Tab-separated table of C-alpha atoms and ligand atoms in Angstrom:
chain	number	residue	atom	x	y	z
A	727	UNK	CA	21.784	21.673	-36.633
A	728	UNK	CA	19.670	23.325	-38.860
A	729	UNK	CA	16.523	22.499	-41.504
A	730	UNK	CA	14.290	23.760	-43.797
A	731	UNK	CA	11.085	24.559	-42.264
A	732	UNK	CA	8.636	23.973	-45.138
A	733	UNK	CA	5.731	21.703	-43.601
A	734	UNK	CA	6.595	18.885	-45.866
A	735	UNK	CA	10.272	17.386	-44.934
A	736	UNK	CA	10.632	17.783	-41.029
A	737	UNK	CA	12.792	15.782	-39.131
A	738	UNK	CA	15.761	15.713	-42.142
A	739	UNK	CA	16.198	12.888	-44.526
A	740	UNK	CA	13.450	10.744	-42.401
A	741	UNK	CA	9.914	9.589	-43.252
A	742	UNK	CA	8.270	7.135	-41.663
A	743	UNK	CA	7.363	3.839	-43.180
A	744	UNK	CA	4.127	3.246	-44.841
A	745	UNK	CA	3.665	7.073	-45.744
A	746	UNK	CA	3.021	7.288	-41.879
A	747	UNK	CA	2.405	11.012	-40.880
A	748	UNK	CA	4.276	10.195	-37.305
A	749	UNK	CA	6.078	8.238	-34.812
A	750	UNK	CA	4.104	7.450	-31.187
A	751	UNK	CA	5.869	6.224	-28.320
A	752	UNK	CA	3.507	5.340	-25.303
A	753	UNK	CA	6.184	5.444	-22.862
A	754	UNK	CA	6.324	4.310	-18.856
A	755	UNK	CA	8.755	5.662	-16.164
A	756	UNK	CA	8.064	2.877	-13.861
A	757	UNK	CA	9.880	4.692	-10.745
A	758	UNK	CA	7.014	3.766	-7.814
A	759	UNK	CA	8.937	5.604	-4.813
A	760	UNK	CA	12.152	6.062	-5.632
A	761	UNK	CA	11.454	8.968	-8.175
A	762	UNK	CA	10.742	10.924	-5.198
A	763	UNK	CA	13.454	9.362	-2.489
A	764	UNK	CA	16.458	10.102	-5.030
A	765	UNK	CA	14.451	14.151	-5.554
A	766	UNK	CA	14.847	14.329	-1.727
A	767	UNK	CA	18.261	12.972	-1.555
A	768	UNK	CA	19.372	15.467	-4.131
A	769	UNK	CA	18.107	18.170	-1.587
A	770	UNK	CA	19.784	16.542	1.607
A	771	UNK	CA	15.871	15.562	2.892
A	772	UNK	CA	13.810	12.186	3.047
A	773	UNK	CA	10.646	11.504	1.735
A	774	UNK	CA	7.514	11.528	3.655
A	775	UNK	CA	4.557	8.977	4.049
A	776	UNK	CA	2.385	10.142	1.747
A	777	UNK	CA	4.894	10.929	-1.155
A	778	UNK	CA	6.271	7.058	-0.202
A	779	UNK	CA	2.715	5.651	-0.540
A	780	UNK	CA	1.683	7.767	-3.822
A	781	UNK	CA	4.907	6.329	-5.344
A	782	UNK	CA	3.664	2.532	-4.487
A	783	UNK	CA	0.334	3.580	-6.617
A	784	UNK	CA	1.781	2.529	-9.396
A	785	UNK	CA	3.273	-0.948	-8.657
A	786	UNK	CA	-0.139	-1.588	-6.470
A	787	UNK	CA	-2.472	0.102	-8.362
A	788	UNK	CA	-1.409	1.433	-11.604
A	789	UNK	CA	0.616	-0.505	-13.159
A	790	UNK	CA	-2.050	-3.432	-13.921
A	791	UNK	CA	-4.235	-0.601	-15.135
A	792	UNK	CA	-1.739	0.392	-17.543
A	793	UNK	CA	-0.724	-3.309	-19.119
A	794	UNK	CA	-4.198	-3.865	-19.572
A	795	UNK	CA	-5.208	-0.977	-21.634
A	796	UNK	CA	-2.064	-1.446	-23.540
A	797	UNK	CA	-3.435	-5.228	-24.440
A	798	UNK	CA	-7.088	-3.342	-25.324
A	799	UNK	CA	-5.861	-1.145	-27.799
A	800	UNK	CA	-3.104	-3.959	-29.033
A	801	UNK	CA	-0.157	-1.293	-28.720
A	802	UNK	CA	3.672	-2.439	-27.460
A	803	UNK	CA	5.050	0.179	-24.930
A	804	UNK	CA	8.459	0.843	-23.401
A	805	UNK	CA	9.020	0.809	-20.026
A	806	UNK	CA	11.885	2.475	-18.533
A	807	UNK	CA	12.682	0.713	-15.331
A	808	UNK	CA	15.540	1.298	-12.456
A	809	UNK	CA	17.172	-1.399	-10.941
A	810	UNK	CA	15.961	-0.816	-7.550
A	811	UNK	CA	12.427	-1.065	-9.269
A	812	UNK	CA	13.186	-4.422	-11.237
A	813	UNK	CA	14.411	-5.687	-7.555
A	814	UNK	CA	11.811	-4.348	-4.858
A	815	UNK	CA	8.828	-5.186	-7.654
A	816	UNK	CA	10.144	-8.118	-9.283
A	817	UNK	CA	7.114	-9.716	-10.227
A	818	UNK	CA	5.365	-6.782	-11.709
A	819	UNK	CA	8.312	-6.184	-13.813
A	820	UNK	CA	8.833	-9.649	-14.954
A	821	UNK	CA	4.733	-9.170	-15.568
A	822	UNK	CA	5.376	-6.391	-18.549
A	823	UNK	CA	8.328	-8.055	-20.012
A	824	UNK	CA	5.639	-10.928	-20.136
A	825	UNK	CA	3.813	-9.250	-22.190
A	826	UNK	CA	5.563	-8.281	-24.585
A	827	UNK	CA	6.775	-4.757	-23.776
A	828	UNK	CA	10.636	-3.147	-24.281
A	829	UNK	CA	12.345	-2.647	-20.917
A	830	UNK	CA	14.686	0.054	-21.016
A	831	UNK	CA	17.390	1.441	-18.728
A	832	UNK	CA	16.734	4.400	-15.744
A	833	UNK	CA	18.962	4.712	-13.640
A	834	UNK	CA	19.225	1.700	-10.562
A	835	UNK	CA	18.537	4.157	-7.564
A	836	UNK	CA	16.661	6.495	-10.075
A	837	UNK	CA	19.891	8.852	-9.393
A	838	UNK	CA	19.399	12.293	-10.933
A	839	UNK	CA	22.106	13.617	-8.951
A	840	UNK	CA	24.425	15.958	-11.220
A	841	UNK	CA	28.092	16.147	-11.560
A	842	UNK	CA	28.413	12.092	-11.037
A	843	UNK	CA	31.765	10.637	-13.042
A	844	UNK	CA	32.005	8.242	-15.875
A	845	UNK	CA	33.009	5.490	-13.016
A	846	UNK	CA	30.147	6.251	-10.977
A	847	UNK	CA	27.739	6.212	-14.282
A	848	UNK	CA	29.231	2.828	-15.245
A	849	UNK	CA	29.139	1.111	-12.437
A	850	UNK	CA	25.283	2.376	-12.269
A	851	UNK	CA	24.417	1.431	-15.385
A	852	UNK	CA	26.274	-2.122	-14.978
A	853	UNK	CA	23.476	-2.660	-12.060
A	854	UNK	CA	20.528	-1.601	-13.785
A	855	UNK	CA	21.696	-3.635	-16.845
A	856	UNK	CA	22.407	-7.005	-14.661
A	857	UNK	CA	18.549	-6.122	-13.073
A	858	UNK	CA	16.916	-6.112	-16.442
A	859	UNK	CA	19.041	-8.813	-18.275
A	860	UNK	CA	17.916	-11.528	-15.239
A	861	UNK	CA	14.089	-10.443	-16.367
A	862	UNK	CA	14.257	-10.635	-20.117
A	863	UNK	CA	17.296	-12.378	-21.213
A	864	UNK	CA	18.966	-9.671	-23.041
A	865	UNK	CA	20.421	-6.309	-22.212
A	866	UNK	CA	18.270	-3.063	-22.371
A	867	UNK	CA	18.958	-1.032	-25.537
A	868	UNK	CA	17.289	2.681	-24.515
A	869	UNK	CA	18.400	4.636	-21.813
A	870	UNK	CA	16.229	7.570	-20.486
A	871	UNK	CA	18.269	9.362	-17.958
A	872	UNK	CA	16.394	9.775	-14.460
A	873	UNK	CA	14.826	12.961	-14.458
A	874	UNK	CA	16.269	13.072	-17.696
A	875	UNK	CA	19.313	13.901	-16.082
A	876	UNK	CA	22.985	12.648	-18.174
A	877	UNK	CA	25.961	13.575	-18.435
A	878	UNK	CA	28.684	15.139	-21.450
A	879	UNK	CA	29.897	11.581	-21.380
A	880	UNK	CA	26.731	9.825	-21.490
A	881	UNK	CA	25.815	9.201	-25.362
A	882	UNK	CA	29.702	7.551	-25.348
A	883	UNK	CA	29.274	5.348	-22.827
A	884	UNK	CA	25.802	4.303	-23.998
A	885	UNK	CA	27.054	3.284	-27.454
A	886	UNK	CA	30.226	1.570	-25.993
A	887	UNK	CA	27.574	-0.375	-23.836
A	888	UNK	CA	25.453	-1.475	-26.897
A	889	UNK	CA	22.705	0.691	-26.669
A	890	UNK	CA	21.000	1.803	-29.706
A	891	UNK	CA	19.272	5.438	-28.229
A	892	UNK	CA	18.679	7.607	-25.443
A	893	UNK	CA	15.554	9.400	-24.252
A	894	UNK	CA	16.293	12.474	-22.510
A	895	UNK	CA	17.035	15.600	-24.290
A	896	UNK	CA	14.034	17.978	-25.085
A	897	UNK	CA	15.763	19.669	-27.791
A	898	UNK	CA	13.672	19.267	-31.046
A	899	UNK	CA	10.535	16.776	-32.479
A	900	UNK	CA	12.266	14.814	-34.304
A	901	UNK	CA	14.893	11.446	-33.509
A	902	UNK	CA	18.419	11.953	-34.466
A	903	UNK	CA	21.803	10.969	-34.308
A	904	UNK	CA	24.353	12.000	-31.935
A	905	UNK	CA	27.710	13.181	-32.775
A	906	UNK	CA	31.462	13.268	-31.083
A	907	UNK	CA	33.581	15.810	-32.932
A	908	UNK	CA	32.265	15.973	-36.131
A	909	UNK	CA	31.862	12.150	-36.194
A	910	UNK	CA	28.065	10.785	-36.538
A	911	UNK	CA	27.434	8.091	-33.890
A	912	UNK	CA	24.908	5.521	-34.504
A	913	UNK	CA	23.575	6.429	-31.400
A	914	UNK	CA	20.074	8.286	-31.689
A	915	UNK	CA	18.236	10.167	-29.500
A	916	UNK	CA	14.217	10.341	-29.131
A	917	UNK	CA	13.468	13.528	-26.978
A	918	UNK	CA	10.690	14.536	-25.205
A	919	UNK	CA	9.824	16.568	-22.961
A	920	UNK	CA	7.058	17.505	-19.621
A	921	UNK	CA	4.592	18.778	-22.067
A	922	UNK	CA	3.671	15.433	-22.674
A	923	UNK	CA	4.977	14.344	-18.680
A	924	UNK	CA	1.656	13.223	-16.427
A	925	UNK	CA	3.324	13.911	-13.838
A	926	UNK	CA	3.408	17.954	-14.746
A	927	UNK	CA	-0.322	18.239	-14.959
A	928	UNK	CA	-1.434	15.780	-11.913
A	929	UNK	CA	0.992	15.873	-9.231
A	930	UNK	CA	-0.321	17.554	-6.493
A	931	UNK	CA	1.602	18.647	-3.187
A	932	UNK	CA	0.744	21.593	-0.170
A	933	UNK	CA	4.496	22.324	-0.016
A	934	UNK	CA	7.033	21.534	-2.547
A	935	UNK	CA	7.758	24.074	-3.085
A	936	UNK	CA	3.921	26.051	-3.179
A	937	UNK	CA	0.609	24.327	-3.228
A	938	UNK	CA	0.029	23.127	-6.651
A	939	UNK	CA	-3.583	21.704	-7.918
A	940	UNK	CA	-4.042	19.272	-10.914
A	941	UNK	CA	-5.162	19.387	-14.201
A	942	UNK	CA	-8.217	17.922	-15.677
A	943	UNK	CA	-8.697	15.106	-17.312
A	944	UNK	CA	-10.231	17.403	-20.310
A	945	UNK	CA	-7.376	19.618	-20.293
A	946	UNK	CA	-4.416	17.202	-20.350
A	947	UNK	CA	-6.276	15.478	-23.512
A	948	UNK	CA	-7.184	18.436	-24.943
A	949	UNK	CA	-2.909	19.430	-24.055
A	950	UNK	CA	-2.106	16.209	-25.896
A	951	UNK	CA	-4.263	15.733	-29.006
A	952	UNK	CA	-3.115	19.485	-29.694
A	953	UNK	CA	0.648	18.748	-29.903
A	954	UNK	CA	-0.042	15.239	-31.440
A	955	UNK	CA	-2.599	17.140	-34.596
A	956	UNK	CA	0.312	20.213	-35.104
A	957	UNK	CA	2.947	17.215	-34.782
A	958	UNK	CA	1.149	15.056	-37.464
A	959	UNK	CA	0.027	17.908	-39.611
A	960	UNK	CA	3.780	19.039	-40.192
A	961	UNK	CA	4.924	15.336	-40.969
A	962	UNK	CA	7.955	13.134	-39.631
A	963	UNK	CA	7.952	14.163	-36.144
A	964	UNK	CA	8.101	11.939	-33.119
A	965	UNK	CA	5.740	11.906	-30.349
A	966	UNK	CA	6.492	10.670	-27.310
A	967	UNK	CA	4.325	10.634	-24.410
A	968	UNK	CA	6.295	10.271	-20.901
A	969	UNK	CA	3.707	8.393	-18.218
A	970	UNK	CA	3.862	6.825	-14.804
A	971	UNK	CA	2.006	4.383	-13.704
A	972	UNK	CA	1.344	6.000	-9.676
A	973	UNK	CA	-0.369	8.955	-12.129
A	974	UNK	CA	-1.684	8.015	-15.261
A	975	UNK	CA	-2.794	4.296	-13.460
A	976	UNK	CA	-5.665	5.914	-11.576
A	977	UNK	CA	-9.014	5.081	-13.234
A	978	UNK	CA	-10.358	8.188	-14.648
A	979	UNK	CA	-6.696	9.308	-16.463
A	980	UNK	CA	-6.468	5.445	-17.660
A	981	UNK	CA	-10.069	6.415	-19.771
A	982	UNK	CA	-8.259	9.598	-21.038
A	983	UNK	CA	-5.293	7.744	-22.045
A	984	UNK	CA	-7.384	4.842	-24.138
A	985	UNK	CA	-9.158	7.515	-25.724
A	986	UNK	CA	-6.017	9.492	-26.876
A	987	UNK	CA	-4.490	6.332	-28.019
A	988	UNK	CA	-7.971	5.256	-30.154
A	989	UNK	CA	-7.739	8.883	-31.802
A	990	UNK	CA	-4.344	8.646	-32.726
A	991	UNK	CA	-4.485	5.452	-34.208
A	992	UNK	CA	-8.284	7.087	-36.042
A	993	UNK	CA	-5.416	8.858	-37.547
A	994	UNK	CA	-2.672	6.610	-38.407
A	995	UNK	CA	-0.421	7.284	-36.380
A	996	UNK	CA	2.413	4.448	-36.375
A	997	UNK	CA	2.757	3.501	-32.067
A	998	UNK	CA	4.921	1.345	-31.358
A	999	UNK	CA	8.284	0.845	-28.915
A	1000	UNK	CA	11.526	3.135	-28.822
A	1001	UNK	CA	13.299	0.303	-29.788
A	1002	UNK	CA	11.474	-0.185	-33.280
A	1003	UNK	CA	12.089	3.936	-33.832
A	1004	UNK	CA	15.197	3.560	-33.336
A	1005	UNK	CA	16.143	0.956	-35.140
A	1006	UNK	CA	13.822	2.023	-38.376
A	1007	UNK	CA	15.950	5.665	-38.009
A	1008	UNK	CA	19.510	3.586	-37.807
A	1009	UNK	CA	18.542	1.547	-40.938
A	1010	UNK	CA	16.892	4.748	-43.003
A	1011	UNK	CA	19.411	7.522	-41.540
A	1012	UNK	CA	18.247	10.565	-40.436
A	1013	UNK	CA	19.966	13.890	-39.508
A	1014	UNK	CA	22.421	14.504	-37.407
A	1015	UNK	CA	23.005	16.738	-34.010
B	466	ZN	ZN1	11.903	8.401	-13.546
């Protein structure tokens, strides 16, 4: 792909409605444990206690934290849920569909393993779709790869599946369309990437694999208005942050998060769910990749 970096026209043949300067997506990886049971069973290990109980934060804790500030600040969110999740926490899932947020599709076991076949994806995504279609009613449309982990084949099956995007490339700012040989799919991806991850500034561990401290509070807002003022200031870019409830949910972060939110709308900054992006770029076009 290529474009014409000129401060005016990013993100090709796109502008967003209402003369908006950018796209926000306040987005949820609602993985509680099982982010960090399918890490360890990609590296032949188990999890421990305390990784086990950190993960349950965010259906315990979190998670309530996070609805309610989305109902204060009158935002829709998408939630990207595995199967497993939608099962073990049924209530709390049925709870965000409730209201009024997009569930989205993650994997069932959260598997980030690589190297899986088109079979194995299938059936996966066949369980994770069943999961989420008993809650809400109607299949999941977005698909965010756990770990942001897919496959060459991925994008194809999606859009044989029904989906209208995918969440897991970091390649650019902007939402565009996948392609198959030349061949623009209506299939369009919304990447983003662990700058704008909580769990790269506040997970904290003595071992895996060297002691790492967190991040402020200060720093990851300061972090995050940055990218979201140079985003905004260069026009028709997406921004997309990537949250968890077992780390954004604690109390102090949730008081960041409302404050970031409140600024970017100061701004006018169009939030709203991955579904509405997506379909707004399917209707108005965009570029291709
Ligand atoms: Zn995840």
């Amino acid at each position: 792909m290529s474009w014409l970096i000129d401060g005016k026209t990013n993100g090709p043949a796109l502008s967003w409605p209402d003369g908006k300067r950018i796209a926000v997506m306040v987005t949820f990886d609602y993985d509680a444990e099982f982010l960090r049971i399918s890490r360890a069973k990609n590296k032949g290990t188990s999890i421990g206690f305390t990784d086990y109980s950190r993960g349950q934060y965010g259906p315990h804790e979190g998670l309530v934290r996070c609805l309610d500030l989305l109902d204060t600040v009158k935002i829709k969110s998408t939630f990207f849920v595995p199967g497993i999740v939608g099962e073990t926490y049924r209530d709390t899932v049925v709870e965000i569909a409730r209201r009024g947020h997009e569930l989205a599709c993650h994997g069932y076991m959260h598997e980030s393993q690589r190297g899986i076949s088109r079979d194995e994806e299938t059936r996966i995504l066949e369980k994770s779709e069943a999961v989420l279609e008993s809650i809400t009613g109607k299949k999941p449309l977005g698909h965010r790869g756990p770990e942001s982990i897919i496959h060459p084949f991925t994008p194809e099956l999606l859009l044989e599946r029904g989906y209208l995007y995918s969440s897991s490339m970091k390649d650019c700012d902007w939402a565009y369309f996948w392609e198959k040989d030349g061949q623009v799919l209506p299939l369009v991806e919304l990447p983003c990437d662990i700058t704008m991850d909580d769990f790269t500034y506040y997970y904290f561990t003595f071992s895996d694999p060297a002691v790492r401290s967190m991040y402020t509070n200060r720093e990851v807002f300061g972090n995050w208005k940055q990218e979201f003022d140079a985003l905004a200031l260069e026009g028709n870019k997406i921004f997309i942050l990537k949250l968890h409830p077992q780390m954004i949910g604690r109390a102090s972060r949730i008081g960041m998060l409302g404050e970031l939110i409140s600024y970017m709308q100061s701004q006018g900054a169009w939030i709203t769910t991955c579904e509405e992006v997506a379909r707004y770029v399917l209707k108005h076009g965009g570029d291709k990749k």
